[in-house]
Amino acid sequence: MRLIKNISILLFVLVTSIASAQVKFEAKVSKKQLGVNERLRIDFEMNQDGDNFVPPSFSDFDVVGGPNTSVSNYSRNGKRSYSKTYSYFLSPKKRGNFTIKQATIEIDGETYKTFPIKVSVTEAVKAPNGNGAASDVASDKIHLVAEISNSKPYLNEAITVVYKLYVSPEIGVSSNWREKETPRFNDFWSQNIEIKGLNVLEGEYKGEKYRYVILRKTVLYPQKTGALKIDPLVMDIIAEVPTGRVDIFGRQIPTKVPQVVTAGSRTINVKPLPEKGKPSDFKGAVGNFSFKVTTSKTELNATESLQAKIEVKGKGNLKLFVLPKLTVPSSLEVYEPEHEENVRTNLSGMQGSISDTYTIVPQYRGKYPVPSVSFSYFNPKTETYNRITSDEIVINVLEGPTAANDNPNNIANSTKQTVTANTNTFAFIKTSPNWVSVKSEPFFKSTSFWSLLLLPFLAIPLAIIVRRKQDARSADVQGNRIRKADRLAKKYLTEAKKAMGQKEAFYLALEKALHNYLKAKLNIETSDFNKEKIESLLMDRDVKNEVVLDFISILENSELARYTPITQVTMQNDYDKAAKTISLIDKQLR
């Protein structure tokens, strides 16, 4: 009996050990002793797929790469083998003895942990990471470059910045790179050019053959003169450096080395536009343009309308200057112009057309000359100012009233009227009176009496209907929320609406309204505002991405408006967009 009991215990222990051996989850490090200037690779390996992997905190290290995930799944001689690995690259913060704590994962409902690993960090070594360094090879063979088309442009002249990643054919780069720091283009009007797919191209870097990809394309228009700084683009990448070893299939086995590459900051020296020869009507247009003034018709009748269009076409800073105004005789009624932009932006800058269309309504018959309009611009290629003047246009009003003084250009005295004779100027004396009795009827039982008596009874159904509508409106939660959001938008934008037409005051009020709104809704201080934090807070509160981008674009427009001329139409569009965006945010905030 005792023998059977011992055998049972042994069988239980054996079965338990076999079952526990089926799941394997362990941590491995590339070395347990390293210099403070070296990097450590740690792999968390498992032989079954799991969920909810939680790495240790790595509090004594900086994570410079990872997590990188690799999966191996194959069969040999009828036996299936599976392996999954999470890899991290660590850089020690200081010298000393440190412990990398446990990682955890759930496999088949059970939680598994790795053993802690002790690592010793010594003083800096001469050959980091031992191999002479795959890191040094990667540094020499990978380069991030910012190519600038013109480092000495004129104010408001277009330049382009193209970011290229050059990689030597001798090494490779894994595809999971990321931008660590994104460049900011302060004091520039900027627009990114969309890149559809990353195509690997052949080129040269410092006389050697390289492969490269274009990561970013940006068009810039400087808004200030002097030395303007462009922040660097910084990226985290994983370089794959050959080790000289091959696998069983004869393929090179690379070693993965995390690298931080940067294009470096660049300085653009912006030249002011020359004062010599600057026309008096110059409004800031820089580029190469054509200009014309046209009308939809030149003959019409009084009170009919025509359209006069001022249009600029060409290549340059089309969105950053104001078109000249149209002046007409005072006897022509002119409405505010409709502004239209048909502009596309590519690597060479803005191209297309902008126009203002005026609606004109003549009041009197006659011929009305529309004076010529001039437009001036600076051409950075020839470094000269150019002026284009339109022809005078004569509007012929064929039918309609004539101005009192017969001068269609001056109708100041047109209010005088001609006195016409009337045969009934003096009427005959009436011989019979037409008197009416002043005796009044009694109020009691009169029509007014019965109307006032029945009015309260008639008002009862009306009151019931009104009450039901009020109850239905109170129950309409979504509708009330929409109406509340619209009222809130109008409340915050009241000051901006009052300052409409005054560029500086309007955009200061608009920006202040947006800030006050966020301060009230998100409970944060104004000193904490930046675009990244605003975007993060709104996204965390379930505001849709396109609404967040509209809000950020309004803030950017407010900043840009301080340096560029802005039309009344643009201010109205920005006001409407701000009201709509505040209303949408208030509806979506949770």
Coordinates of C-alpha atoms in Angstrom, one line a residue, residues 144-148 160-164 178-192 215-220 229-235 261-268 531-532 556:
L144 CA 19.2 62.4 -42.3
V145 CA 19.5 65.5 -44.5
A146 CA 17.3 68.7 -44.8
E147 CA 17.8 70.0 -48.3
I148 CA 16.8 73.7 -48.6
T160 CA 11.2 74.3 -50.0
V161 CA 12.6 72.0 -47.4
V162 CA 13.0 68.3 -48.4
Y163 CA 13.9 65.8 -45.7
K164 CA 15.8 62.7 -47.1
R178 CA 9.3 57.0 -35.8
E179 CA 9.7 60.8 -35.6
K180 CA 11.1 61.8 -32.2
E181 CA 11.0 65.5 -32.8
T182 CA 9.0 67.2 -35.5
P183 CA 10.3 70.5 -36.9
R184 CA 8.4 73.7 -36.1
F185 CA 8.4 76.5 -38.7
N186 CA 8.0 79.6 -36.5
D187 CA 7.8 82.9 -38.4
F188 CA 7.0 81.0 -41.7
W189 CA 3.8 80.4 -43.5
S190 CA 4.1 76.6 -44.2
Q191 CA 2.4 73.8 -46.0
N192 CA 3.4 70.1 -46.1
L215 CA 10.3 61.6 -45.7
R216 CA 8.9 65.1 -45.8
K217 CA 8.3 68.0 -48.3
T218 CA 7.4 71.4 -47.0
V219 CA 6.9 74.8 -48.7
L220 CA 7.8 77.9 -46.6
K229 CA 15.8 79.2 -37.3
I230 CA 14.2 75.9 -38.5
D231 CA 14.0 73.3 -35.8
P232 CA 15.6 69.9 -36.6
L233 CA 13.8 66.7 -37.5
V234 CA 14.9 63.9 -35.2
M235 CA 14.1 60.2 -35.8
V261 CA 19.4 60.5 -36.5
T262 CA 18.8 64.2 -36.9
A263 CA 18.9 66.6 -39.8
G264 CA 20.2 69.4 -37.5
S265 CA 18.8 72.9 -37.1
R266 CA 19.1 75.2 -40.1
T267 CA 19.1 79.0 -40.4
I268 CA 17.5 80.9 -43.1
K531 CA -1.1 73.0 -29.6
E532 CA 0.1 69.5 -28.7
E556 CA -2.6 79.0 -36.4

